[in-house]
Coordinates of N, CA and C in Angstrom, one line a residue:
M814 N 0.8 -1.2 0.0 CA 0.0 0.0 0.0 C 0.9 1.2 0.0
G815 N 0.5 2.2 -0.8 CA 1.3 3.5 -0.9 C 0.8 4.4 0.2
R816 N 1.5 5.5 0.3 CA 1.2 6.5 1.3 C 0.2 7.5 0.7
T817 N -0.5 8.2 1.7 CA -1.5 9.2 1.3 C -0.9 10.6 1.6
Y818 N -1.0 11.5 0.6 CA -0.6 12.9 0.7 C -1.7 13.8 0.3
A819 N -1.5 15.0 0.6 CA -2.5 16.0 0.2 C -1.8 17.3 -0.2
Y820 N -2.5 18.0 -1.1 CA -1.9 19.3 -1.5 C -3.0 20.4 -1.4
I821 N -2.5 21.5 -0.8 CA -3.4 22.7 -0.5 C -2.8 23.9 -1.2
R822 N -3.6 24.7 -1.9 CA -3.1 26.0 -2.4 C -4.1 27.1 -2.2
V823 N -3.6 28.2 -1.6 CA -4.4 29.4 -1.5 C -3.8 30.4 -2.4
S824 N -4.5 31.3 -2.9 CA -4.0 32.3 -4.0 C -3.1 33.3 -3.4
S825 N -3.2 33.7 -2.1 CA -2.4 34.7 -1.6 C -2.2 34.5 -0.1
K826 N -1.3 35.2 0.5 CA -1.0 35.1 1.9 C -2.1 35.5 2.8
D827 N -3.0 36.3 2.2 CA -4.2 36.8 3.0 C -5.3 35.8 3.1
Q828 N -5.3 34.8 2.2 CA -6.4 33.8 2.2 C -6.1 32.8 3.3
N829 N -7.2 32.2 3.9 CA -7.1 31.3 4.9 C -7.2 29.9 4.4
E830 N -6.2 29.0 4.8 CA -6.2 27.7 4.3 C -6.9 26.7 5.3
A831 N -7.5 27.3 6.4 CA -8.0 26.5 7.5 C -9.1 25.5 7.0
R832 N -10.0 25.9 6.2 CA -11.0 25.0 5.7 C -10.5 23.8 5.0
Q833 N -9.5 24.0 4.1 CA -8.9 22.8 3.5 C -8.2 21.9 4.4
L834 N -7.4 22.5 5.4 CA -6.7 21.8 6.4 C -7.6 20.9 7.2
Q835 N -8.7 21.5 7.7 CA -9.7 20.8 8.5 C -10.3 19.6 7.8
A836 N -10.6 19.8 6.5 CA -11.2 18.7 5.8 C -10.2 17.5 5.6
L837 N -9.0 17.9 5.4 CA -8.0 16.8 5.2 C -7.5 16.1 6.5
E838 N -7.4 16.9 7.5 CA -7.0 16.4 8.8 C -8.1 15.5 9.4
G839 N -9.4 15.9 9.0 CA -10.5 15.1 9.4 C -10.5 13.7 8.9
L840 N -9.8 13.5 7.8 CA -9.6 12.2 7.2 C -8.5 11.4 7.8
G841 N -7.9 11.9 8.9 CA -6.8 11.2 9.6 C -5.4 11.4 8.9
L842 N -5.3 12.4 8.0 CA -4.0 12.6 7.3 C -3.1 13.3 8.3
R843 N -1.8 12.9 8.3 CA -0.8 13.5 9.1 C -0.4 14.8 8.5
R844 N -0.1 15.8 9.4 CA 0.3 17.1 9.0 C 1.5 17.1 8.1
E845 N 2.5 16.3 8.4 CA 3.7 16.3 7.6 C 3.5 15.7 6.1
H846 N 2.3 15.2 5.9 CA 2.0 14.7 4.6 C 1.1 15.6 3.8
I847 N 0.9 16.8 4.4 CA 0.1 17.9 3.7 C 1.1 19.0 3.2
F848 N 1.0 19.3 1.9 CA 1.9 20.3 1.3 C 1.0 21.5 1.0
L849 N 1.5 22.7 1.4 CA 0.8 23.9 1.3 C 1.6 25.0 0.5
D850 N 1.0 25.6 -0.5 CA 1.5 26.7 -1.2 C 0.6 27.9 -1.1
K851 N 1.1 29.1 -0.8 CA 0.4 30.3 -0.8 C 0.8 31.2 -2.0
Q852 N 0.3 30.9 -3.1 CA 0.6 31.7 -4.3 C -0.4 31.3 -5.4
S853 N -0.3 32.1 -6.5 CA -1.2 31.9 -7.6 C -1.1 30.5 -8.2
G854 N -2.2 30.0 -8.8 CA -2.1 28.7 -9.5 C -1.9 28.9 -11.0
K855 N -1.3 30.0 -11.4 CA -1.1 30.2 -12.9 C -0.2 29.2 -13.5
D856 N 0.7 28.6 -12.7 CA 1.6 27.6 -13.2 C 2.0 26.7 -12.1
F857 N 2.9 25.7 -12.4 CA 3.2 24.7 -11.4 C 4.6 25.0 -10.8
C858 N 5.2 26.2 -10.9 CA 6.4 26.5 -10.3 C 6.2 27.0 -8.9
R859 N 5.7 26.0 -8.1 CA 5.4 26.3 -6.7 C 6.3 25.4 -5.8
P860 N 7.0 26.0 -4.8 CA 8.0 25.2 -4.0 C 7.4 23.9 -3.4
Q861 N 6.2 24.0 -2.7 CA 5.7 22.9 -2.0 C 5.1 21.8 -2.9
Y862 N 4.6 22.3 -4.0 CA 4.1 21.3 -5.0 C 5.3 20.6 -5.6
Q863 N 6.4 21.2 -5.9 CA 7.5 20.6 -6.4 C 8.1 19.6 -5.4
R864 N 8.1 19.9 -4.1 CA 8.5 19.0 -3.1 C 7.6 17.7 -3.1
L865 N 6.3 18.0 -3.2 CA 5.4 16.9 -3.3 C 5.7 15.9 -4.4
L866 N 6.0 16.5 -5.6 CA 6.2 15.7 -6.7 C 7.4 14.8 -6.5
H867 N 8.4 15.3 -5.8 CA 9.6 14.5 -5.5 C 9.3 13.4 -4.5
R868 N 8.3 13.6 -3.7 CA 7.9 12.6 -2.6 C 7.0 11.5 -3.2
L869 N 6.2 11.8 -4.1 CA 5.2 10.8 -4.6 C 5.9 9.7 -5.3
R870 N 5.3 8.5 -5.0 CA 5.8 7.2 -5.6 C 4.6 6.5 -6.2
R871 N 4.8 5.6 -7.1 CA 3.8 4.7 -7.7 C 3.0 4.1 -6.6
G872 N 1.7 4.1 -6.7 CA 0.8 3.5 -5.7 C 0.4 4.5 -4.6
D873 N 1.0 5.7 -4.5 CA 0.6 6.7 -3.5 C -0.8 7.3 -3.9
L874 N -1.4 7.9 -2.9 CA -2.7 8.6 -3.2 C -2.6 10.1 -2.9
L875 N -3.0 10.9 -3.8 CA -3.0 12.4 -3.6 C -4.4 12.9 -3.4
L876 N -4.6 13.6 -2.3 CA -5.9 14.2 -2.0 C -5.9 15.7 -2.3
L877 N -6.9 16.1 -3.0 CA -7.1 17.5 -3.3 C -8.5 17.9 -2.8
H878 N -8.6 19.1 -2.1 CA -9.9 19.5 -1.7 C -10.8 19.8 -2.9
S879 N -10.3 20.5 -3.9 CA -11.0 20.7 -5.1 C -10.0 20.8 -6.3
I880 N -10.5 20.6 -7.5 CA -9.6 20.5 -8.6 C -8.9 21.8 -8.9
D881 N -9.5 23.0 -8.6 CA -8.9 24.2 -8.9 C -7.7 24.5 -8.0
R882 N -7.5 23.7 -6.9 CA -6.4 23.9 -6.0 C -5.1 23.4 -6.8
L883 N -5.3 22.5 -7.7 CA -4.2 22.0 -8.5 C -3.7 23.1 -9.4
G884 N -4.5 23.9 -10.0 CA -4.1 24.9 -10.9 C -5.3 25.6 -11.5
R885 N -5.0 26.7 -12.3 CA -6.1 27.5 -13.0 C -6.2 27.3 -14.5
N886 N -5.0 26.9 -15.1 CA -5.0 26.8 -16.5 C -5.6 25.5 -17.0
Y887 N -6.6 25.5 -17.9 CA -7.3 24.3 -18.3 C -6.3 23.2 -18.9
Q888 N -5.5 23.6 -19.8 CA -4.6 22.7 -20.4 C -3.5 22.1 -19.5
E889 N -3.0 23.0 -18.6 CA -1.9 22.5 -17.7 C -2.5 21.6 -16.6
I890 N -3.7 21.8 -16.2 CA -4.3 20.9 -15.2 C -4.5 19.5 -15.8
L891 N -4.9 19.5 -17.1 CA -5.1 18.2 -17.7 C -3.7 17.5 -17.9
E892 N -2.7 18.2 -18.3 CA -1.4 17.6 -18.4 C -0.8 17.1 -17.1
Q893 N -1.1 17.9 -16.0 CA -0.6 17.5 -14.7 C -1.3 16.3 -14.2
W894 N -2.6 16.2 -14.4 CA -3.4 15.1 -14.0 C -2.9 13.8 -14.7
R895 N -2.6 13.9 -16.0 CA -2.1 12.7 -16.7 C -0.7 12.3 -16.3
L896 N 0.1 13.3 -16.1 CA 1.5 13.1 -15.6 C 1.4 12.2 -14.3
L897 N 0.6 12.7 -13.4 CA 0.5 12.0 -12.1 C -0.1 10.6 -12.2
T898 N -1.2 10.5 -12.9 CA -2.0 9.2 -12.9 C -1.4 8.2 -13.9
Q899 N -1.0 8.7 -15.0 CA -0.5 7.7 -16.1 C 1.0 7.5 -16.1
Q900 N 1.8 8.5 -15.9 CA 3.2 8.4 -15.9 C 3.8 8.0 -14.6
R901 N 3.3 8.6 -13.5 CA 3.8 8.4 -12.2 C 3.1 7.2 -11.5
G902 N 1.9 6.9 -11.9 CA 1.1 5.8 -11.3 C 0.5 6.2 -9.9
V903 N 0.2 7.5 -9.8 CA -0.3 8.0 -8.5 C -1.8 8.1 -8.7
D904 N -2.6 7.7 -7.6 CA -4.0 7.9 -7.6 C -4.4 9.3 -7.1
I905 N -5.5 9.9 -7.6 CA -5.9 11.2 -7.1 C -7.4 11.1 -6.7
R906 N -7.7 11.8 -5.6 CA -9.1 11.8 -5.1 C -9.4 13.3 -4.9
V907 N -10.4 13.8 -5.5 CA -10.8 15.2 -5.3 C -12.0 15.2 -4.4
L908 N -11.9 15.8 -3.2 CA -12.9 15.6 -2.1 C -14.3 16.2 -2.5
D909 N -14.3 17.3 -3.1 CA -15.6 17.9 -3.4 C -16.2 17.4 -4.7
M910 N -15.6 16.5 -5.4 CA -16.1 15.9 -6.6 C -15.8 14.4 -6.6
P911 N -16.7 13.6 -6.0 CA -16.5 12.2 -5.9 C -16.2 11.4 -7.2
L912 N -16.7 11.9 -8.3 CA -16.4 11.2 -9.6 C -14.9 11.3 -10.0
L913 N -14.2 12.3 -9.4 CA -12.8 12.5 -9.7 C -12.0 11.7 -8.6
D914 N -12.0 10.4 -8.8 CA -11.4 9.5 -7.8 C -10.9 8.3 -8.6
T915 N -9.6 8.2 -8.9 CA -9.0 7.2 -9.7 C -8.9 5.8 -8.9
T916 N -9.2 5.8 -7.6 CA -9.2 4.6 -6.9 C -10.5 3.8 -7.1
L917 N -11.6 4.4 -7.6 CA -12.8 3.7 -7.7 C -12.9 2.6 -8.8
S918 N -12.2 2.9 -9.9 CA -12.2 2.0 -11.0 C -11.0 2.1 -11.8
K919 N -10.3 0.9 -12.0 CA -9.1 0.9 -12.7 C -9.2 0.5 -14.2
D920 N -10.5 0.2 -14.6 CA -10.7 -0.2 -15.9 C -10.8 1.0 -16.9
L921 N -10.9 0.7 -18.2 CA -10.9 1.7 -19.2 C -12.0 2.7 -19.0
M922 N -13.2 2.2 -18.7 CA -14.4 3.0 -18.5 C -14.2 4.0 -17.3
G923 N -13.7 3.5 -16.2 CA -13.4 4.4 -15.1 C -12.5 5.5 -15.4
T924 N -11.4 5.2 -16.1 CA -10.4 6.2 -16.5 C -11.1 7.2 -17.5
F925 N -11.9 6.7 -18.4 CA -12.6 7.6 -19.4 C -13.5 8.5 -18.7
I926 N -14.3 8.0 -17.7 CA -15.2 8.9 -17.0 C -14.5 10.0 -16.2
A927 N -13.4 9.6 -15.5 CA -12.6 10.5 -14.7 C -12.0 11.6 -15.6
D928 N -11.5 11.2 -16.7 CA -10.9 12.2 -17.7 C -11.9 13.1 -18.2
L929 N -13.1 12.6 -18.5 CA -14.2 13.4 -19.1 C -14.7 14.4 -18.1
V930 N -14.9 14.0 -16.9 CA -15.4 14.9 -15.8 C -14.3 16.0 -15.6
L931 N -13.0 15.6 -15.5 CA -12.0 16.5 -15.3 C -11.9 17.6 -16.4
Q932 N -12.0 17.2 -17.7 CA -12.0 18.1 -18.8 C -13.1 19.1 -18.7
L933 N -14.3 18.6 -18.3 CA -15.5 19.4 -18.3 C -15.3 20.5 -17.1
L934 N -14.9 20.0 -16.0 CA -14.8 20.9 -14.8 C -13.7 22.0 -15.1
S935 N -12.6 21.5 -15.7 CA -11.5 22.5 -16.0 C -11.9 23.5 -17.0
F936 N -12.7 23.1 -18.0 CA -13.2 24.0 -19.0 C -14.1 25.0 -18.4
V937 N -15.0 24.6 -17.6 CA -16.0 25.5 -16.9 C -15.3 26.5 -16.0
A938 N -14.3 26.0 -15.2 CA -13.6 26.8 -14.3 C -12.8 27.9 -15.1
Q939 N -12.1 27.5 -16.2 CA -11.4 28.5 -17.0 C -12.3 29.5 -17.6
N940 N -13.5 29.1 -18.1 CA -14.4 30.0 -18.7 C -14.9 31.0 -17.7
E941 N -15.2 30.6 -16.5 CA -15.6 31.5 -15.4 C -14.6 32.5 -15.1
R942 N -13.3 32.1 -15.0 CA -12.2 33.0 -14.8 C -12.1 34.1 -15.9
E943 N -12.3 33.6 -17.1 CA -12.2 34.5 -18.2 C -13.4 35.5 -18.2
A944 N -14.5 35.0 -17.8 CA -15.7 35.9 -17.7 C -15.5 36.9 -16.7
I945 N -14.9 36.5 -15.5 CA -14.6 37.5 -14.5 C -13.7 38.6 -14.9
R946 N -12.6 38.2 -15.7 CA -11.7 39.1 -16.2 C -12.4 40.1 -17.2
T947 N -13.3 39.5 -18.0 CA -14.0 40.4 -18.9 C -14.9 41.4 -18.2
R948 N -15.6 40.9 -17.2 CA -16.4 41.8 -16.4 C -15.6 42.9 -15.7
Q949 N -14.4 42.5 -15.2 CA -13.6 43.5 -14.5 C -13.1 44.6 -15.5
A950 N -12.7 44.1 -16.7 CA -12.2 45.0 -17.8 C -13.3 46.0 -18.2
E951 N -14.5 45.4 -18.3 CA -15.7 46.3 -18.7 C -16.0 47.3 -17.6
G952 N -15.9 46.9 -16.4 CA -16.1 47.8 -15.2 C -15.1 48.9 -15.2
I953 N -13.8 48.5 -15.4 CA -12.8 49.5 -15.4 C -13.0 50.5 -16.5
A954 N -13.3 50.0 -17.7 CA -13.6 50.9 -18.9 C -14.7 51.9 -18.6
A955 N -15.8 51.3 -18.0 CA -16.9 52.2 -17.7 C -16.6 53.2 -16.7
A956 N -15.8 52.9 -15.7 CA -15.4 53.8 -14.6 C -14.5 54.9 -15.3
K957 N -13.6 54.5 -16.2 CA -12.7 55.5 -16.8 C -13.6 56.5 -17.6
R958 N -14.6 56.0 -18.3 CA -15.5 56.9 -19.0 C -16.2 57.9 -18.1
R959 N -16.4 57.5 -16.9 CA -17.1 58.4 -15.9 C -16.1 59.3 -15.3
G960 N -14.8 59.2 -15.6 CA -13.8 60.0 -15.1 C -13.0 59.5 -13.9
V961 N -13.3 58.3 -13.5 CA -12.6 57.6 -12.4 C -11.1 57.4 -12.8
R962 N -10.2 57.7 -11.9 CA -8.8 57.5 -12.2 C -8.2 56.3 -11.5
F963 N -7.4 55.5 -12.1 CA -6.8 54.4 -11.5 C -5.2 54.5 -11.5
G964 N -4.6 53.8 -10.5 CA -3.2 53.8 -10.4 C -2.7 55.0 -9.6
R965 N -1.4 55.2 -9.7 CA -0.8 56.4 -8.9 C -1.2 57.7 -9.5
P966 N -1.4 58.7 -8.7 CA -1.8 60.0 -9.2 C -0.7 60.6 -10.1
P967 N -1.1 61.4 -11.1 CA -0.1 62.0 -11.9 C 0.8 62.9 -11.2
K968 N 2.1 63.0 -11.6 CA 3.0 63.9 -10.9 C 2.6 65.4 -11.3
V969 N 2.8 66.3 -10.4 CA 2.6 67.7 -10.6 C 3.8 68.3 -11.4
D970 N 3.5 68.9 -12.5 CA 4.6 69.5 -13.3 C 5.1 70.7 -12.5
A971 N 6.5 70.7 -12.4 CA 7.1 71.7 -11.5 C 6.8 73.1 -12.0
A972 N 6.9 73.3 -13.3 CA 6.7 74.7 -13.9 C 5.3 75.1 -13.7
D973 N 4.3 74.2 -14.0 CA 2.9 74.5 -13.8 C 2.6 74.9 -12.4
F974 N 3.2 74.0 -11.4 CA 2.9 74.3 -10.0 C 3.5 75.6 -9.6
A975 N 4.7 75.9 -10.0 CA 5.3 77.2 -9.6 C 4.4 78.4 -10.0
A976 N 3.9 78.3 -11.2 CA 3.1 79.4 -11.7 C 1.8 79.5 -10.9
A977 N 1.1 78.4 -10.6 CA -0.1 78.4 -9.9 C 0.2 78.8 -8.4
Y978 N 1.3 78.4 -7.9 CA 1.7 78.8 -6.5 C 1.9 80.3 -6.4
R979 N 2.5 80.9 -7.3 CA 2.8 82.3 -7.3 C 1.5 83.1 -7.4
L980 N 0.6 82.6 -8.2 CA -0.7 83.3 -8.3 C -1.5 83.2 -7.0
W981 N -1.4 82.0 -6.4 CA -2.1 81.7 -5.1 C -1.5 82.6 -4.0
R982 N -0.2 82.7 -4.0 CA 0.5 83.5 -3.0 C 0.1 85.0 -3.2
A983 N -0.1 85.4 -4.4 CA -0.4 86.8 -4.7 C -1.9 87.1 -4.4
G984 N -2.7 86.0 -4.2 CA -4.1 86.2 -4.0 C -4.9 86.3 -5.2
T985 N -4.3 86.1 -6.4 CA -5.0 86.1 -7.6 C -5.8 84.9 -7.9
L986 N -5.4 83.8 -7.3 CA -6.0 82.5 -7.6 C -6.3 81.8 -6.2
R987 N -7.5 81.3 -6.1 CA -7.9 80.5 -4.9 C -7.3 79.1 -4.9
A988 N -7.1 78.5 -3.8 CA -6.5 77.2 -3.7 C -7.2 76.1 -4.5
A989 N -8.6 76.2 -4.4 CA -9.4 75.2 -5.2 C -9.2 75.4 -6.7
E990 N -9.1 76.7 -7.1 CA -8.9 76.9 -8.5 C -7.5 76.5 -9.0
A991 N -6.5 76.7 -8.1 CA -5.1 76.2 -8.5 C -5.1 74.7 -8.6
A992 N -5.7 74.0 -7.6 CA -5.7 72.6 -7.6 C -6.4 72.0 -8.8
Q993 N -7.5 72.7 -9.2 CA -8.3 72.2 -10.4 C -7.4 72.4 -11.7
A994 N -6.7 73.5 -11.7 CA -5.9 73.8 -12.9 C -4.8 72.8 -13.0
L995 N -4.3 72.3 -11.9 CA -3.2 71.3 -11.9 C -3.7 69.9 -11.9
C996 N -5.0 69.7 -11.9 CA -5.6 68.3 -11.9 C -5.2 67.5 -10.7
V997 N -5.2 68.2 -9.5 CA -4.8 67.5 -8.3 C -5.9 67.9 -7.3
S998 N -5.9 67.2 -6.1 CA -6.8 67.6 -5.0 C -6.2 68.8 -4.3
R999 N -7.1 69.5 -3.6 CA -6.7 70.6 -2.9 C -5.6 70.3 -1.8
S1000 N -5.8 69.1 -1.2 CA -4.8 68.7 -0.1 C -3.5 68.4 -0.8
T1001 N -3.4 67.9 -2.0 CA -2.2 67.7 -2.7 C -1.5 69.1 -3.0
F1002 N -2.3 70.0 -3.4 CA -1.8 71.4 -3.7 C -1.2 72.0 -2.5
Y1003 N -1.9 71.9 -1.3 CA -1.4 72.4 -0.1 C -0.1 71.7 0.4
R1004 N 0.0 70.4 0.1 CA 1.2 69.7 0.5 C 2.4 70.2 -0.3
H1005 N 2.2 70.4 -1.6 CA 3.3 71.0 -2.4 C 3.6 72.4 -2.0
A1006 N 2.5 73.1 -1.7 CA 2.7 74.6 -1.3 C 3.5 74.7 0.0
R1007 N 3.2 73.8 1.0 CA 4.0 73.8 2.2 C 5.5 73.6 1.9
A1008 N 5.7 72.6 1.1 CA 7.1 72.2 0.8 C 7.8 73.4 0.1
C1009 N 7.1 74.1 -0.8 CA 7.7 75.2 -1.5 C 7.9 76.4 -0.6
A1010 N 7.0 76.6 0.3 CA 7.1 77.7 1.3 C 8.3 77.5 2.2
A1011 N 8.5 76.2 2.6 CA 9.6 75.9 3.5 C 10.9 76.0 2.8
A1012 N 11.0 75.6 1.5 CA 12.2 75.8 0.8 C 12.6 77.2 0.6
E1013 N 11.6 78.1 0.6 CA 11.9 79.6 0.4 C 12.0 80.3 1.7
G1014 N 11.8 79.6 2.8 CA 11.9 80.2 4.1 C 10.7 81.0 4.5
Q1015 N 9.6 80.7 3.8 CA 8.4 81.5 4.0 C 7.5 80.8 5.1
I1016 N 6.6 81.6 5.7 CA 5.6 81.0 6.6 C 4.4 80.6 5.8
F1017 N 3.9 79.4 6.1 CA 2.8 78.9 5.4 C 1.5 78.9 6.3
P1018 N 0.3 79.3 5.8 CA 0.1 79.9 4.4 C 0.5 81.3 4.4
A1019 N 1.0 81.7 3.2 CA 1.4 83.1 3.0 C 0.3 84.1 3.0
R1020 N -0.9 83.7 2.5 CA -2.0 84.6 2.5 C -3.3 83.8 2.8
G1021 N -4.1 84.4 3.6 CA -5.5 83.9 3.9 C -5.5 82.7 4.8
G1022 N -5.1 81.6 4.4 CA -5.3 80.4 5.2 C -5.6 79.2 4.3
E1023 N -5.6 78.0 4.8 CA -5.8 76.9 4.0 C -7.2 76.7 3.4
N1024 N -8.1 77.6 3.8 CA -9.4 77.5 3.1 C -9.5 78.6 2.0
A1025 N -8.4 79.3 1.8 CA -8.5 80.3 0.8 C -8.6 79.7 -0.6

């Protein structure tokens, strides 16, 4: 009889792996036989997964909480499944999908059913991820059309700021008008104005006050 191992993957360090751990430990699996990666499933260059591959031997059983823990890419999941089951001789059992269990039937029909279910699930999972990315892109595009800005705020041009700052100091331009002309918030304008006043040895604010 081979040994039983398990693999857990969460997409980031902020995600909690407790649910997967509890499910696997509830089956009596020893903690040292559980391999955990906290990173994206975009490829198989994951340290704990690579350690697991070195540990697995023919006749061993690999437990997965769900098939998407193995990876996200449809084609790569299929290739990895066949590498493990056909080339390495390892059995795989997916806990949340009982049909994906190579220990149930070793005949041709059992293999065919498992492969068919795997292809269907992987295809659906990948389509859903692509749909999410499409919806995100559409949402970002719609937000940009409404004037929402993404990413780091643009840098204030030194020459433009100097001109607006002088007008504000002279009382010709209000702070809100200067900020609007520079395409920055009023707080950003005041921050730069303080730095400029300090560099010139001036007391801030030079005129009026921060509400000017």
